[in-house]
């Protein structure tokens, strides 16, 4: 009797398997193995405890970073501390070319073309009242200038700079940290920042000045 019960139980398990029919068994992926004559120990690093370190450039806090003893901020290794203490006065162009608000657009174009510059501070008795950029001239020409050559020259001579200049521009001082000024240029999408002292223009900081400063630092190993 016990044998029949055992036989029937085995048949029932075979008739009703736990795994559904038609389901394929999953096999592990076969990866290529190295040939038997290859010494795998040669592929291992001779220094297993040494791992590649993350570069500290761009804000990653790796082992290459150190802290500035003055401000407590992190500094990448090899960067002199004095780089963080650069001021606008260290990179600006002092005593830039200027024009008055009543000067004509034609005069501004001639000055920019002759000096090879793209921005002109507008002053009244050394007091900054605006700034004129090459982009302002380009945007103004289709709206205020005629297609006629004579009309073009007439409008250029009769239109004052004050009509298209940027009034009350953002300024910095000589003692402003160069990093803060660079971040302002980048964030605000400016091409230049007038440098003032008690409201009087003393210089201008342009994107070209920042590039020149960076080239000097890299050339000197800073």
XYZ file of C-alpha atoms in Angstrom:
222
model
C 0.000 0.000 0.000
C 2.807 2.335 0.798
C 4.470 1.607 -2.529
C 1.345 2.595 -4.466
C 1.105 5.819 -2.496
C 4.710 6.653 -3.230
C 4.253 5.869 -6.912
C 1.132 7.961 -7.213
C 2.772 10.872 -5.453
C 5.731 10.753 -7.835
C 3.403 10.676 -10.840
C 1.430 13.621 -9.485
C 4.579 15.653 -9.095
C 5.592 14.829 -12.652
C 2.128 15.647 -13.932
C 2.130 18.965 -12.138
C 5.671 20.277 -12.185
C 6.441 23.447 -10.291
C 8.056 25.056 -13.355
C 5.566 25.942 -16.128
C 5.958 24.087 -19.374
C 7.605 25.868 -22.232
C 9.735 28.107 -20.004
C 13.373 27.875 -20.923
C 16.009 27.601 -18.297
C 18.185 30.674 -18.053
C 21.846 30.035 -18.551
C 24.659 32.163 -17.315
C 26.461 34.208 -19.913
C 29.647 32.548 -20.996
C 32.599 34.910 -21.051
C 35.791 34.098 -22.906
C 38.428 32.654 -20.654
C 42.134 33.352 -20.978
C 44.226 30.618 -22.523
C 45.631 28.132 -20.007
C 49.225 29.142 -20.697
C 48.561 32.825 -19.826
C 49.748 33.954 -16.429
C 46.910 36.052 -15.030
C 49.118 37.328 -12.253
C 50.922 39.454 -14.842
C 47.687 41.322 -15.541
C 47.274 42.403 -11.958
C 48.577 45.716 -10.719
C 51.847 45.472 -8.758
C 50.305 47.945 -6.323
C 46.727 46.754 -5.686
C 46.227 49.198 -2.821
C 46.869 52.231 -5.009
C 43.789 53.467 -6.856
C 43.572 56.351 -9.356
C 42.668 59.599 -7.667
C 40.019 61.985 -8.885
C 41.243 65.229 -10.318
C 40.502 68.195 -8.095
C 39.928 70.583 -10.989
C 36.296 71.619 -11.288
C 35.361 71.280 -7.654
C 35.990 67.574 -7.029
C 37.307 67.133 -3.520
C 40.176 64.717 -4.073
C 43.450 64.087 -2.367
C 45.132 66.696 -4.569
C 43.324 69.565 -2.875
C 44.704 71.672 -0.069
C 43.278 74.544 1.899
C 44.294 78.176 1.760
C 45.705 79.249 5.146
C 44.216 82.733 4.756
C 40.635 82.163 3.615
C 40.249 78.457 4.417
C 39.074 77.654 0.879
C 40.232 74.623 -1.072
C 43.019 75.069 -3.585
C 44.236 72.581 -6.199
C 47.792 71.483 -5.642
C 50.304 73.549 -7.586
C 48.162 76.713 -7.752
C 49.827 79.566 -5.859
C 47.837 81.119 -3.065
C 48.273 84.584 -4.509
C 46.130 83.619 -7.510
C 43.071 83.742 -5.252
C 44.038 87.236 -4.143
C 44.176 88.766 -7.620
C 42.215 91.987 -7.923
C 40.583 93.663 -10.890
C 43.448 96.164 -10.904
C 45.848 93.314 -11.747
C 44.141 92.518 -15.065
C 42.203 95.618 -16.169
C 43.133 98.032 -18.941
C 43.844 101.366 -17.222
C 42.852 104.729 -18.704
C 40.808 103.355 -21.623
C 39.679 105.388 -24.596
C 36.440 107.229 -23.909
C 33.875 109.346 -25.703
C 31.174 111.806 -24.711
C 27.434 111.181 -24.983
C 27.082 113.904 -27.626
C 29.695 112.440 -29.954
C 28.337 110.935 -33.143
C 28.054 107.291 -34.032
C 30.416 107.861 -36.924
C 33.100 109.092 -34.531
C 32.562 106.054 -32.331
C 32.929 103.709 -35.294
C 36.156 105.395 -36.358
C 37.644 105.233 -32.856
C 36.734 101.562 -32.430
C 38.092 100.648 -35.839
C 41.351 102.535 -35.373
C 42.033 101.246 -31.848
C 40.813 97.719 -32.547
C 38.382 97.713 -29.621
C 34.745 96.672 -29.296
C 33.593 98.763 -26.329
C 33.803 102.431 -25.450
C 33.035 103.904 -22.031
C 30.973 107.093 -22.271
C 31.948 109.741 -19.732
C 31.128 113.296 -18.756
C 34.051 114.979 -16.993
C 35.578 111.558 -16.192
C 32.283 110.398 -14.661
C 30.923 107.233 -16.238
C 27.455 107.657 -17.737
C 27.278 104.693 -20.120
C 29.084 102.232 -22.341
C 28.860 101.647 -26.086
C 29.548 98.210 -27.553
C 30.053 97.093 -31.112
C 26.968 94.927 -30.792
C 24.873 98.004 -29.981
C 25.988 99.604 -33.235
C 25.212 96.456 -35.210
C 21.723 96.166 -33.742
C 20.963 99.856 -34.248
C 21.917 100.065 -37.911
C 18.907 98.224 -39.385
C 16.452 100.341 -37.379
C 17.859 103.876 -37.670
C 19.943 103.792 -40.839
C 18.696 104.052 -44.388
C 19.723 101.891 -47.316
C 20.971 104.962 -49.170
C 24.689 105.664 -48.727
C 24.151 109.399 -48.339
C 21.372 108.827 -45.843
C 23.571 106.328 -44.028
C 26.391 108.832 -43.592
C 24.009 111.593 -42.577
C 22.382 109.507 -39.874
C 25.754 108.332 -38.602
C 26.928 111.930 -38.285
C 23.750 113.271 -36.705
C 22.934 110.456 -34.276
C 24.602 110.903 -30.863
C 26.124 108.035 -28.949
C 23.702 108.620 -26.083
C 20.836 107.325 -28.234
C 22.022 103.709 -28.262
C 24.526 103.479 -25.395
C 23.863 101.386 -22.296
C 23.115 103.760 -19.448
C 24.165 103.070 -15.854
C 26.205 99.961 -16.669
C 27.332 97.471 -14.048
C 30.720 98.492 -12.667
C 33.431 97.095 -10.412
C 36.155 98.682 -8.346
C 39.891 98.155 -8.503
C 39.791 96.135 -5.281
C 37.074 93.746 -6.459
C 38.391 90.158 -6.493
C 39.167 89.147 -10.045
C 37.245 85.905 -9.561
C 34.068 87.793 -8.631
C 34.402 90.057 -11.666
C 34.975 87.066 -13.950
C 31.884 85.345 -12.562
C 29.852 88.512 -13.194
C 31.014 88.647 -16.808
C 30.178 84.971 -17.287
C 26.818 85.018 -15.517
C 25.520 88.273 -16.973
C 26.935 87.568 -20.452
C 28.825 90.870 -20.444
C 31.846 91.540 -22.578
C 33.336 94.206 -20.329
C 33.001 95.852 -16.932
C 33.955 99.506 -16.407
C 36.205 100.023 -13.393
C 35.367 103.077 -11.315
C 36.700 104.835 -8.245
C 34.203 107.111 -6.518
C 32.165 107.219 -9.722
C 35.127 108.203 -11.888
C 36.331 105.873 -14.625
C 39.819 104.480 -14.013
C 39.846 101.422 -16.281
C 37.915 98.673 -18.016
C 37.999 94.898 -17.581
C 37.184 92.955 -20.745
C 36.993 89.298 -21.615
C 40.228 89.763 -23.555
C 41.913 90.996 -20.366
C 40.859 87.822 -18.568
C 42.197 85.628 -21.366
C 45.493 87.518 -21.348
C 45.724 87.116 -17.574
C 45.073 83.379 -17.876
C 47.750 83.022 -20.559
C 50.269 84.827 -18.349
C 49.464 82.557 -15.404
C 49.816 79.396 -17.480
C 53.024 80.620 -19.101
C 54.557 81.318 -15.686
C 53.538 77.948 -14.300
C 50.761 79.365 -12.132
